[in-house]
Amino acid sequence: MSTASRQFVQRAAVKAADLEHRATIERNIQTYDAAVARGRLRFADWEAARNACEAIKAEAICHLDRYLEQFEKNITARGAHVFWAEDAAQADAYVATLVKQRGVKTVVKSKSMATEEIHLSAALEKAGATVWETDLGEFIVQLRDEPPYHIVTPAMHLTRYQIRDLFREKLGADVPDADPQKLVAVARVALRRAFFSAEMGISGANFLVADAGMVALSTNEGNGRLTTTLPRLHVVVAGIEKIVPRLADLALLWPVLAAAGTGQPITTYSTLIGGPRCADEPDGPEELHVVLLDNGRTNLLTAPETAEVLRCIRCGACLNMCPVYRQVGGHAYGTTYPGPIGSIFTPRTVEMREWGHMAYACSLCTACKSVCPVKIDLPKQLLLVRRDFVAAGDVKPAENVGFRGFRWVVESARRFAAGGWLLRKSQAVVRALGFSRSPLDPMYVWTKYRAPMPVPRQSFRAWWRQHGRQ
Amino acid sequence: MAGNSSGARERILARIRDAAVRSGGADLIDTPLKPTAGLSGPADVLAGIFPPIGDARARFLTECASNLMEAMETADAAASAAALVTVLNSLPEGELYVQDVPVLRSLIERATIAQPVRWSSQGAPAASTQVSLTLAHAFVAQTGSILISSQCGGRGASIVAPCHIVYGTGVQVVPDIAAALALAQAKGLTEASYAGLISGSSRTADIEKILVQGAHGPRRLVVIIED
């Protein structure tokens, strides 16, 4: 059992028993659910929208090499630098070198999961820069020294009162009534100084548009716009799967991303960055660097059945819909990408033996598949991870023996009947002795968290002999 | 910067191509790029997906309201100047940043303005700029958005000041995002360093999913539409 797996089980048990935490998440996700229901009404045919998005992203992944080259050629022609990074170390080193060479003291960051994945902030701080997260949710979790809780709503686990206390402690700002409007104003003032003093802005990308050679960035707060406007350097860090073939595709992808992510008609600032400041423009960065990040993504291409995972547009819908995520929350997983998408992405891009357990935090209810805007077959992918995790060999010996024994029992009608008899009798004894739900109960794995199942008095076969022919 | 002297680029591309071959998709490498299977173009794809727009102008105004934008309809340049003055008078003291184009120069001349004016030809807006005035390339009915680019007075003109005023005409209304993106390509906006759709004031719902206006960008986005 991997360390990550043990930690996941421990954290999940604690979080699932934390009723206040569960109430906060439930309240947030109910608001999201209502907004998404309204958002989908803006489509005449939501299913057709999903089919078309699936087709666009599938085509992009199918021709990934050529669209990446097209993107590189077009954006380079406008003066941008493109750097290809095979892993986190290469990407971090490239940006850290830029920080040192250009004398960067302050960095402002727009929300980006790719930079979380490669722990870029830590690398830049080591290189001597101060890094400010500027998305409000990211800023809050940065002040708490926590990773984001959710890929779209990083501070979803916190109440306004916790944020009030945090701002009082870290920023010296007093907002007694914890009015969200006033809390936002506090963050605005604190970050405005950072925006105007920063020499480098770092963003992710929601889409890399091949035919136009532009980086598409969606933010509601406008922090993405300021990050890409004020500092003299702009660095984009984007996974290679972010590519889309045509600018025209955004006419569908923008509204669909917004509908699935927050329920909005379109994200407030739907931005396209094509290069550094042009000669006739009054402002904008002097340099634009785009880091194209592999970091295990090409592993998903080695088998045709897993390539669909790269269609993901990181809307977070599968997290919000997942009954497990809703109980254990985003931090329990211990990964950059939690929930259903994280459970199929992480084991294949990082390490199967260390992270394959994530695919078991799932009841295969298929709710995630029903909401995915690019129609990734998440339940199938979760099963494929389980298959490969077992093949990779990090399964408890007891489980192996247990399943072998189970198979031996169910292969014969006689053994199955005997097994049923033994189970009924042993449960009757355990309960009579008062051992039920104690570690002495052979069903303790089940009864630890659940009410004991009623044990029938007789087997189905015995019942059938008595009643079946009536 | 050294760039990719290490050959990372070639190795990543090789991994992608290897994978395509192994999955029996040799055709993925050799065939010319084609439009998405079964779809002949974006217009076709979108036809059944979104409801028809109908009266684009009316839809734009409705969407503006739901985006918490302020839309002011005016009959002529004099009325537009008066509308501009109304908005400016409601703001705290501070600099007005204006995209330097003849049509906005003449609008400013018509209006009696108390604020000091800085033109985009004089450099970027300052941290203390209170309001900016720009044109837009189009207004999008589907989502109540404005299409702008760095040609509209630069990047900061639409994001730095707490209030952004956009001046345009009714003929600039296009039905949907597809039309706006087609226009952007036709007008060469993809050659600008920045282009984008702005659909309302800056906002956040990061605290308990409660909507708050004016996160980092403008708290107010005002559109003056003249006929």
XYZ file of C-alpha atoms in Angstrom:
697
model
C 0.000 0.000 0.000
C 1.526 3.323 -1.031
C 2.052 6.213 1.369
C -0.327 8.339 -0.687
C -2.951 5.625 -0.395
C -2.642 5.363 3.410
C -2.787 9.143 3.756
C -5.838 9.310 1.511
C -7.738 6.791 3.634
C -6.829 8.641 6.848
C -7.707 12.102 5.546
C -10.913 10.894 3.891
C -12.067 9.299 7.161
C -11.460 12.537 9.060
C -13.113 14.763 6.457
C -16.119 12.506 5.934
C -16.835 12.717 9.679
C -16.480 16.523 9.737
C -20.105 17.618 9.469
C -19.271 21.333 9.295
C -16.955 20.736 6.341
C -19.569 18.654 4.608
C -22.216 21.330 5.138
C -19.939 24.001 3.612
C -19.232 21.879 0.540
C -22.858 20.895 0.165
C -23.990 24.537 0.308
C -21.415 25.583 -2.308
C -22.211 22.733 -4.646
C -25.951 23.278 -4.354
C -25.415 26.874 -5.487
C -23.304 25.543 -8.357
C -25.953 22.958 -9.292
C -28.663 25.617 -9.487
C -26.457 27.910 -11.612
C -25.549 25.082 -14.004
C -29.211 24.098 -14.410
C -29.960 27.698 -15.433
C -26.851 27.853 -17.632
C -27.822 24.783 -19.615
C -31.184 26.337 -20.452
C -29.286 28.744 -22.688
C -28.543 25.853 -25.020
C -31.198 24.570 -27.420
C -29.482 21.187 -27.378
C -26.947 20.574 -24.606
C -26.264 17.030 -25.790
C -25.415 18.296 -29.268
C -23.080 20.832 -27.663
C -21.303 18.042 -25.768
C -21.026 15.941 -28.915
C -19.527 18.831 -30.858
C -17.045 19.674 -28.067
C -16.036 16.031 -27.900
C -15.441 16.057 -31.669
C -13.363 19.265 -31.549
C -11.127 18.067 -28.718
C -10.872 14.545 -30.137
C -9.660 15.987 -33.422
C -7.132 18.164 -31.594
C -5.725 15.205 -29.632
C -5.740 13.030 -32.757
C -3.453 15.513 -34.552
C -1.741 16.820 -31.434
C 1.721 17.029 -33.002
C 0.646 19.030 -35.983
C -1.608 21.455 -34.121
C 1.155 22.103 -31.581
C 3.587 22.870 -34.387
C 1.022 25.130 -36.068
C 0.439 26.969 -32.790
C 4.173 27.336 -32.222
C 4.804 28.653 -35.727
C 1.979 31.215 -35.560
C 2.704 32.592 -32.096
C 6.458 32.645 -32.693
C 5.854 34.727 -35.826
C 4.406 37.429 -33.539
C 7.507 37.438 -31.351
C 6.643 34.940 -28.608
C 9.155 32.365 -27.345
C 7.952 28.756 -27.126
C 9.667 26.333 -24.744
C 8.835 22.624 -24.711
C 9.155 21.013 -21.278
C 9.168 17.250 -20.868
C 8.690 17.437 -17.129
C 8.195 19.756 -14.167
C 11.938 20.211 -13.600
C 12.530 21.536 -17.130
C 9.563 23.900 -16.948
C 10.496 25.213 -13.496
C 14.140 25.665 -14.495
C 13.182 27.641 -17.608
C 10.972 30.098 -15.717
C 13.410 30.319 -12.773
C 16.206 31.187 -15.209
C 14.020 33.927 -16.697
C 13.422 35.287 -13.191
C 17.156 35.436 -12.502
C 18.255 36.722 -15.909
C 15.635 39.490 -16.054
C 16.073 40.539 -12.411
C 12.490 39.735 -11.456
C 11.630 40.497 -7.818
C 7.839 40.197 -7.848
C 5.684 37.715 -9.761
C 1.895 37.872 -10.070
C 0.100 34.689 -11.011
C -3.277 34.160 -12.559
C -4.981 30.898 -11.599
C -3.333 27.929 -13.299
C -3.513 24.230 -12.449
C -0.497 23.446 -14.659
C 1.690 25.686 -12.491
C 0.288 23.991 -9.369
C 1.153 20.647 -10.908
C 4.817 21.608 -11.390
C 5.053 23.545 -8.059
C 6.286 26.574 -9.954
C 5.769 29.082 -7.130
C 8.178 27.200 -4.848
C 10.782 27.085 -7.637
C 10.492 30.833 -8.253
C 10.678 31.684 -4.569
C 13.861 29.637 -4.436
C 15.109 31.769 -7.320
C 14.532 34.837 -5.157
C 11.145 36.130 -6.316
C 8.036 36.878 -4.268
C 5.027 35.174 -5.832
C 1.468 36.491 -5.463
C -1.539 34.392 -6.389
C -4.085 36.914 -7.696
C -7.241 34.864 -8.181
C -9.147 35.527 -4.960
C -9.633 31.842 -4.117
C -5.972 31.071 -4.883
C -4.853 34.097 -2.854
C -6.855 32.810 0.133
C -5.381 29.296 0.004
C -1.899 30.764 -0.552
C -2.284 32.801 2.654
C -3.282 29.562 4.409
C -0.299 27.767 2.875
C -2.626 25.170 1.378
C -2.995 23.765 -2.119
C -6.228 24.608 -3.998
C -9.189 22.602 -2.785
C -10.917 22.493 -6.161
C -9.677 23.081 -9.705
C -12.189 25.888 -10.350
C -13.117 27.115 -6.842
C -9.873 26.869 -4.815
C -11.317 28.105 -1.495
C -14.609 26.236 -1.672
C -14.015 24.646 1.739
C -13.911 27.930 3.649
C -16.668 30.072 5.093
C -16.643 33.852 4.959
C -15.897 33.864 8.694
C -12.767 31.754 8.262
C -11.654 34.120 5.473
C -12.358 37.137 7.720
C -10.145 35.633 10.442
C -7.439 34.813 7.893
C -7.394 38.380 6.517
C -7.232 39.779 10.042
C -4.274 37.557 10.898
C -2.296 37.815 7.644
C -3.259 41.210 6.227
C -4.205 43.098 9.393
C -7.576 43.951 7.880
C -10.637 44.011 10.099
C -13.996 43.143 8.537
C -16.120 42.344 11.630
C -19.298 41.391 9.743
C -17.377 39.201 7.219
C -19.301 40.862 4.361
C -17.963 39.220 1.154
C -18.042 42.602 -0.651
C -15.697 44.079 1.969
C -13.456 41.004 2.029
C -13.054 41.238 -1.758
C -12.158 44.925 -1.387
C -9.403 44.003 1.107
C -7.907 41.524 -1.370
C -8.215 44.031 -4.210
C -6.188 46.630 -2.346
C -3.537 44.106 -1.251
C -3.099 42.676 -4.739
C -3.227 45.961 -6.613
C 0.153 46.890 -5.165
C 1.527 43.554 -6.342
C 0.112 44.006 -9.862
C 1.751 47.396 -10.322
C 5.120 46.370 -8.901
C 5.443 42.941 -10.572
C 7.977 42.439 -13.353
C 6.570 39.044 -14.360
C 3.025 37.776 -14.839
C 2.338 34.050 -15.058
C -0.840 32.551 -16.416
C -2.072 29.187 -17.536
C -4.177 28.666 -20.650
C -7.698 27.400 -21.105
C -7.072 26.802 -24.801
C -4.143 27.131 -27.200
C -5.607 28.116 -30.558
C -3.588 26.563 -33.377
C -4.819 28.450 -36.465
C -4.640 31.888 -34.827
C -1.562 31.144 -32.707
C -3.235 32.615 -29.630
C -3.548 31.678 -25.964
C -7.145 31.746 -24.684
C -7.573 32.612 -21.027
C -10.864 32.792 -19.098
C -11.156 34.724 -15.827
C -14.046 36.445 -14.084
C -12.138 38.698 -11.737
C -9.967 40.373 -14.346
C -6.818 39.223 -12.547
C -5.850 37.301 -15.682
C -6.112 40.515 -17.689
C -3.977 42.520 -15.239
C -1.418 39.687 -15.015
C -1.046 39.749 -18.801
C -1.089 43.561 -19.103
C 1.028 45.241 -16.433
C 4.284 43.258 -15.910
C 6.985 43.515 -18.566
C 7.218 39.731 -18.892
C 4.356 37.308 -19.451
C 4.886 33.562 -19.080
C 2.194 31.066 -20.061
C 2.435 27.508 -18.716
C 0.071 25.154 -20.524
C -0.365 21.406 -20.870
C 0.075 20.236 -24.458
C -3.500 18.908 -24.462
C -4.904 22.453 -24.272
C -4.660 22.780 -28.042
C -7.758 23.403 -30.173
C -7.625 23.580 -33.968
C -9.498 26.780 -34.825
C -10.397 30.157 -33.337
C -13.964 29.451 -34.486
C -14.097 26.476 -32.096
C -14.204 28.936 -29.186
C -17.707 29.975 -30.257
C -18.740 26.674 -28.715
C -15.964 25.897 -26.226
C -16.184 29.233 -24.395
C -19.919 28.959 -23.589
C -19.648 25.248 -22.800
C -16.674 25.716 -20.444
C -18.547 28.505 -18.651
C -21.793 26.517 -18.440
C -20.070 23.426 -17.045
C -17.632 25.307 -14.812
C -19.855 27.912 -13.154
C -23.196 28.003 -15.020
C -22.376 31.352 -16.642
C -23.246 32.150 -20.297
C -19.564 32.982 -20.882
C -16.682 33.806 -18.552
C -16.522 37.584 -18.007
C -13.054 38.066 -19.487
C -12.603 35.670 -22.409
C -9.156 36.727 -23.451
C -6.885 35.971 -26.408
C -3.170 36.701 -26.155
C -1.262 36.623 -29.415
C 2.163 37.936 -28.511
C 4.136 40.604 -26.698
C 3.149 44.262 -27.037
C 3.171 45.444 -30.678
C 5.102 48.571 -31.645
C 1.926 50.673 -32.012
C 0.380 49.609 -28.695
C 0.607 51.772 -25.538
C 1.085 48.906 -23.083
C 1.494 45.162 -22.603
C 4.481 42.899 -21.811
C 7.705 43.260 -23.771
C 8.224 39.491 -23.771
C 5.866 36.534 -24.034
C 7.077 33.026 -23.209
C 4.871 29.961 -23.686
C 5.916 26.779 -21.875
C 4.322 23.705 -23.478
C 4.225 21.063 -20.772
C 4.214 17.297 -21.313
C 4.886 16.062 -17.729
C 3.436 12.611 -18.349
C 0.625 13.608 -20.697
C 2.080 11.640 -23.602
C 1.798 8.496 -21.397
C -1.938 8.776 -21.999
C -1.323 8.458 -25.735
C 0.559 5.172 -25.516
C -2.707 3.228 -25.479
C -5.563 4.337 -27.759
C -8.102 3.628 -25.013
C -6.681 6.256 -22.624
C -6.156 9.125 -25.093
C -9.657 10.490 -24.395
C -8.490 11.681 -20.945
C -6.560 14.445 -22.778
C -9.856 15.926 -24.018
C -10.434 17.351 -20.505
C -10.994 21.127 -20.375
C -10.732 21.294 -16.519
C -14.254 22.606 -15.904
C -14.530 20.773 -12.576
C -18.032 19.423 -13.298
C -17.018 15.835 -12.474
C -15.685 16.937 -9.074
C -18.883 18.742 -8.194
C -21.013 15.806 -9.265
C -18.943 13.087 -7.566
C -20.591 11.737 -4.377
C -17.163 10.791 -3.006
C -15.628 14.233 -3.650
C -18.670 15.823 -2.004
C -17.953 13.901 1.209
C -14.163 13.736 1.457
C -13.332 17.048 -0.247
C -10.450 18.107 -2.429
C -7.565 17.966 0.033
C -8.027 14.317 1.002
C -6.629 13.116 -2.333
C -3.266 14.802 -1.809
C -2.902 15.533 -5.533
C -3.070 18.605 -7.767
C -6.096 17.193 -9.580
C -8.625 15.587 -7.220
C -11.936 13.838 -7.903
C -12.805 11.690 -10.914
C -10.567 13.443 -13.454
C -7.669 13.466 -10.999
C -8.138 9.757 -10.359
C -7.635 8.905 -14.024
C -5.052 11.602 -14.822
C -2.706 11.336 -11.828
C -1.903 7.569 -11.860
C -0.998 7.695 -15.560
C 0.933 10.959 -15.604
C 2.718 10.551 -12.253
C 2.966 6.928 -11.070
C 0.519 4.023 -11.169
C 1.627 2.191 -7.989
C 1.640 5.390 -5.932
C -1.648 6.864 -7.199
C -3.719 4.006 -8.686
C -5.668 3.706 -5.414
C -7.509 6.920 -6.330
C -9.624 4.991 -8.830
C -11.093 2.974 -5.961
C -12.529 6.099 -4.306
C -15.465 5.654 -6.604
C -18.760 3.759 -6.550
C -18.929 3.651 -10.377
C -22.200 5.571 -10.193
C -21.321 7.219 -13.588
C -22.557 10.674 -12.522
C -19.237 12.167 -13.688
C -19.710 10.777 -17.186
C -23.188 12.269 -17.407
C -21.898 15.831 -16.871
C -18.555 15.796 -18.714
C -18.805 18.437 -21.465
C -16.284 16.607 -23.657
C -17.859 13.221 -22.944
C -14.871 11.446 -21.408
C -15.971 7.972 -20.346
C -14.708 8.498 -16.794
C -16.148 5.270 -15.276
C -14.467 3.220 -18.000
C -11.201 5.073 -17.412
C -11.492 4.459 -13.653
C -11.884 0.734 -14.328
C -8.875 0.802 -16.672
C -6.794 2.418 -13.917
C -7.938 -0.311 -11.486
C -6.935 -2.959 -14.035
C -3.491 -1.456 -14.551
C -3.035 -0.793 -10.828
C -3.608 -4.493 -10.082
C -1.245 -5.422 -12.910
C 1.362 -3.020 -11.477
C 1.252 -5.188 -8.381
C 0.550 -2.841 -5.484
C -2.357 -4.817 -4.090
C -2.555 -5.995 -0.473
C -1.647 -9.749 -0.202
C -4.766 -10.308 1.930
C -6.900 -8.940 -0.881
C -5.276 -11.282 -3.397
C -5.809 -14.307 -1.161
C -9.323 -13.182 -0.358
C -10.387 -12.824 -3.974
C -8.769 -16.130 -4.927
C -10.668 -17.787 -2.077
C -13.892 -16.052 -3.103
C -13.502 -17.296 -6.658
C -12.859 -20.848 -5.465
C -16.038 -20.705 -3.368
C -18.354 -19.306 -6.012
C -17.096 -21.655 -8.730
C -18.983 -24.559 -7.119
C -22.670 -24.562 -6.111
C -21.903 -26.859 -3.188
C -19.082 -24.645 -1.841
C -21.230 -21.554 -2.339
C -24.027 -23.087 -0.274
C -21.584 -24.125 2.438
C -20.026 -20.644 2.458
C -23.452 -19.024 2.851
C -24.299 -21.360 5.748
C -20.983 -20.573 7.457
C -21.486 -16.814 7.085
C -25.043 -16.910 8.451
C -24.037 -19.012 11.434
C -20.892 -17.024 12.232
C -22.793 -13.719 12.070
C -25.477 -15.133 14.376
C -22.765 -16.128 16.889
C -20.924 -12.781 16.597
C -24.126 -10.867 17.215
C -25.209 -13.123 20.077
C -21.859 -12.508 21.773
C -22.188 -8.756 21.187
C -19.074 -8.582 18.975
C -20.898 -6.977 16.063
C -19.152 -3.781 14.872
C -16.110 -4.603 17.037
C -12.703 -5.574 15.617
C -13.565 -9.191 16.495
C -16.382 -9.127 13.936
C -15.204 -10.894 10.724
C -17.321 -8.322 8.825
C -15.560 -5.431 10.584
C -14.288 -3.962 7.304
C -17.933 -3.379 6.431
C -19.438 -2.685 9.861
C -16.737 -0.201 10.914
C -18.583 2.587 9.084
C -21.960 1.002 8.338
C -24.889 -0.587 10.136
C -24.632 -4.398 10.066
C -26.571 -5.980 7.226
C -29.576 -8.080 8.213
C -28.649 -11.763 8.055
C -31.355 -13.945 6.508
C -32.478 -17.009 8.520
C -32.218 -19.330 5.568
C -30.528 -19.499 2.186
C -32.339 -18.441 -0.965
C -32.412 -22.077 -2.076
C -34.109 -23.162 1.116
C -36.614 -20.313 0.754
C -37.295 -21.300 -2.856
C -37.960 -24.898 -1.883
C -40.619 -23.670 0.549
C -42.249 -20.776 -1.365
C -40.985 -20.698 -4.908
C -43.625 -22.880 -6.516
C -46.601 -21.262 -4.846
C 17.220 32.208 -23.386
C 18.735 28.996 -24.604
C 15.413 27.622 -25.862
C 15.100 23.941 -26.517
C 18.697 23.012 -27.189
C 18.159 19.844 -25.165
C 15.903 18.312 -27.815
C 12.861 18.186 -25.545
C 10.694 19.474 -28.372
C 11.689 16.649 -30.702
C 11.290 14.039 -27.981
C 7.769 15.203 -27.074
C 6.707 15.288 -30.728
C 8.268 11.863 -31.284
C 6.314 10.440 -28.349
C 3.079 11.823 -29.790
C 3.849 10.373 -33.228
C 4.974 7.013 -31.858
C 1.770 6.761 -29.916
C -0.341 7.546 -32.958
C 1.420 4.790 -34.888
C 1.053 2.254 -32.111
C -2.654 2.900 -31.804
C -3.089 1.907 -35.451
C -3.513 5.542 -36.427
C -0.786 5.898 -39.043
C -3.319 7.838 -41.082
C -3.304 10.468 -38.361
C 0.173 11.442 -39.432
C -0.088 11.323 -43.179
C -3.561 12.576 -44.000
C -4.182 16.284 -44.408
C -5.964 18.036 -41.544
C -9.677 17.954 -42.061
C -12.637 19.657 -40.428
C -14.148 17.850 -37.454
C -15.727 14.604 -38.604
C -19.273 15.076 -39.798
C -19.164 18.821 -39.337
C -18.659 21.038 -42.337
C -18.044 24.261 -40.459
C -18.721 26.091 -37.200
C -21.922 27.731 -38.450
C -23.420 24.327 -39.254
C -22.344 22.900 -35.932
C -23.795 25.730 -33.912
C -27.142 25.927 -35.746
C -28.955 23.415 -33.576
C -26.990 23.987 -30.404
C -27.997 27.536 -29.458
C -31.528 28.951 -29.778
C -31.969 31.540 -32.567
C -31.067 35.097 -31.512
C -34.033 36.966 -33.063
C -33.783 40.751 -32.573
C -30.044 41.136 -31.936
C -30.246 44.680 -30.512
C -32.976 43.750 -28.023
C -31.140 40.594 -27.020
C -27.908 42.533 -26.502
C -29.649 44.957 -24.136
C -31.268 42.106 -22.185
C -27.954 40.276 -21.814
C -26.205 43.504 -20.760
C -28.697 43.865 -17.938
C -28.193 40.301 -16.768
C -24.398 40.798 -16.937
C -24.804 43.841 -14.647
C -23.597 46.182 -17.400
C -25.140 49.623 -17.925
C -26.387 50.273 -21.468
C -27.356 53.800 -22.529
C -29.074 54.295 -25.888
C -28.605 57.696 -27.506
C -29.993 59.318 -30.656
C -27.020 61.463 -31.709
C -23.542 62.668 -30.782
C -24.873 65.432 -28.523
C -26.936 62.927 -26.548
C -23.911 60.614 -26.304
C -21.794 63.462 -24.947
C -24.512 64.200 -22.378
C -24.663 60.514 -21.397
C -20.882 60.478 -21.004
C -21.000 63.539 -18.745
C -23.714 61.901 -16.596
C -21.498 58.874 -16.021
C -18.336 60.932 -15.412
C -20.135 63.142 -12.885
C -21.093 60.079 -10.858
C -17.451 59.074 -10.400
C -14.837 60.106 -7.846
C -12.154 62.568 -8.928
C -9.346 61.201 -11.044
C -7.908 60.869 -14.507
C -9.960 59.926 -17.582
C -8.025 57.686 -19.992
C -9.220 57.858 -23.597
C -8.384 55.803 -26.697
C -6.827 58.338 -29.050
C -9.060 58.243 -32.149
C -10.817 61.107 -33.950
C -14.326 59.973 -33.023
C -13.501 60.015 -29.301
C -11.604 63.310 -29.612
C -14.761 64.878 -31.037
C -16.950 63.284 -28.344
C -14.677 64.687 -25.623
C -14.755 68.124 -27.286
C -18.573 68.106 -27.197
C -18.743 67.174 -23.534
C -17.895 69.465 -20.638
C -15.515 67.334 -18.637
C -14.078 68.115 -15.231
C -11.560 65.249 -15.191
C -8.012 65.567 -16.512
C -7.771 63.593 -19.765
C -4.907 61.320 -20.771
C -4.891 60.043 -24.358
C -3.699 56.539 -25.194
C -1.030 58.119 -27.415
C 0.487 59.524 -24.205
C 1.062 56.091 -22.659
C -0.705 53.496 -20.558
C -3.304 54.269 -17.859
C -1.966 54.790 -14.333
C -2.929 52.914 -11.178
C -4.894 55.986 -10.133
C -6.878 56.328 -13.385
C -10.561 56.459 -12.403
C -12.266 55.842 -15.730
C -11.430 54.883 -19.292
C -13.285 55.542 -22.545
C -12.771 53.346 -25.606
C -14.430 52.070 -28.737
C -15.250 48.398 -29.326
C -15.033 46.315 -32.489
C -18.458 44.754 -31.971
C -21.249 44.077 -29.500
C -22.334 40.446 -29.138
C -26.079 39.855 -28.675
C -25.818 36.204 -27.550
C -23.875 36.987 -24.386
C -24.060 40.783 -23.974
C -20.329 41.046 -24.651
C -18.073 43.664 -26.157
C -15.353 42.613 -28.589
C -12.223 44.653 -28.019
C -8.502 44.373 -28.641
C -5.262 46.114 -27.839
C -6.122 48.410 -30.772
C -8.821 49.939 -28.506
C -6.382 52.105 -26.567
C -4.182 49.226 -25.427
C -4.663 46.372 -22.989
C -4.959 48.365 -19.779
C -7.727 50.624 -21.113
C -10.372 47.980 -20.451
C -9.087 46.597 -17.144
C -7.127 49.065 -14.979
C -9.695 51.747 -14.082
C -12.694 51.052 -11.806
C -15.043 52.222 -14.565
C -14.877 51.452 -18.302
C -17.091 53.302 -20.769
C -17.498 51.921 -24.288
C -18.848 54.108 -27.094
C -20.339 52.496 -30.185
C -23.243 52.360 -32.593
C -26.197 50.063 -33.056
C -24.852 48.669 -36.338
C -21.968 47.125 -34.420
C -24.251 44.529 -32.831
C -23.514 41.025 -34.149
C -25.716 38.052 -33.299
C -23.318 35.613 -31.651
C -19.789 34.696 -30.559
C -19.194 32.872 -33.850
C -19.913 36.080 -35.768
C -17.675 38.074 -33.392
C -14.763 35.652 -33.863
C -15.250 35.646 -37.645
C -15.201 39.456 -37.561
C -12.048 39.401 -35.433
C -10.320 37.234 -38.006
C -11.604 39.283 -40.955
C -10.470 42.568 -39.350
C -7.051 41.140 -38.533
C -7.544 41.455 -34.770
C -5.695 38.178 -34.421
C -2.620 40.220 -35.378
C -3.076 42.381 -32.287
C -1.278 41.223 -29.175
C -4.579 41.056 -27.261
C -8.203 40.586 -28.237
C -11.156 39.346 -26.277
C -14.754 39.430 -25.212
C -15.731 41.267 -22.045
C -19.124 40.289 -20.674
C -19.891 42.494 -17.720
C -18.070 44.029 -14.801
C -15.236 42.268 -12.999
C -16.660 39.782 -10.494
C -15.914 36.893 -8.177
C -17.900 34.227 -6.355
C -14.902 32.696 -4.606
C -16.292 33.403 -1.128
C -19.189 31.026 -0.469
C -20.258 31.333 -4.113
C -21.678 34.793 -3.356
C -21.405 37.146 -6.350
C -19.354 40.278 -5.693
C -18.743 42.924 -8.362
C -15.428 44.697 -8.841
C -12.815 42.101 -7.977
C -9.699 43.340 -9.803
C -11.109 44.985 -12.916
C -13.821 47.616 -13.445
C -16.764 47.615 -11.052
C -18.788 49.367 -13.748
C -18.932 48.669 -17.478
C -21.037 51.249 -19.311
C -21.988 50.968 -22.993
C -23.196 54.056 -24.865
C -24.923 52.956 -28.089
C -25.651 55.727 -30.552
C -27.910 55.470 -33.600
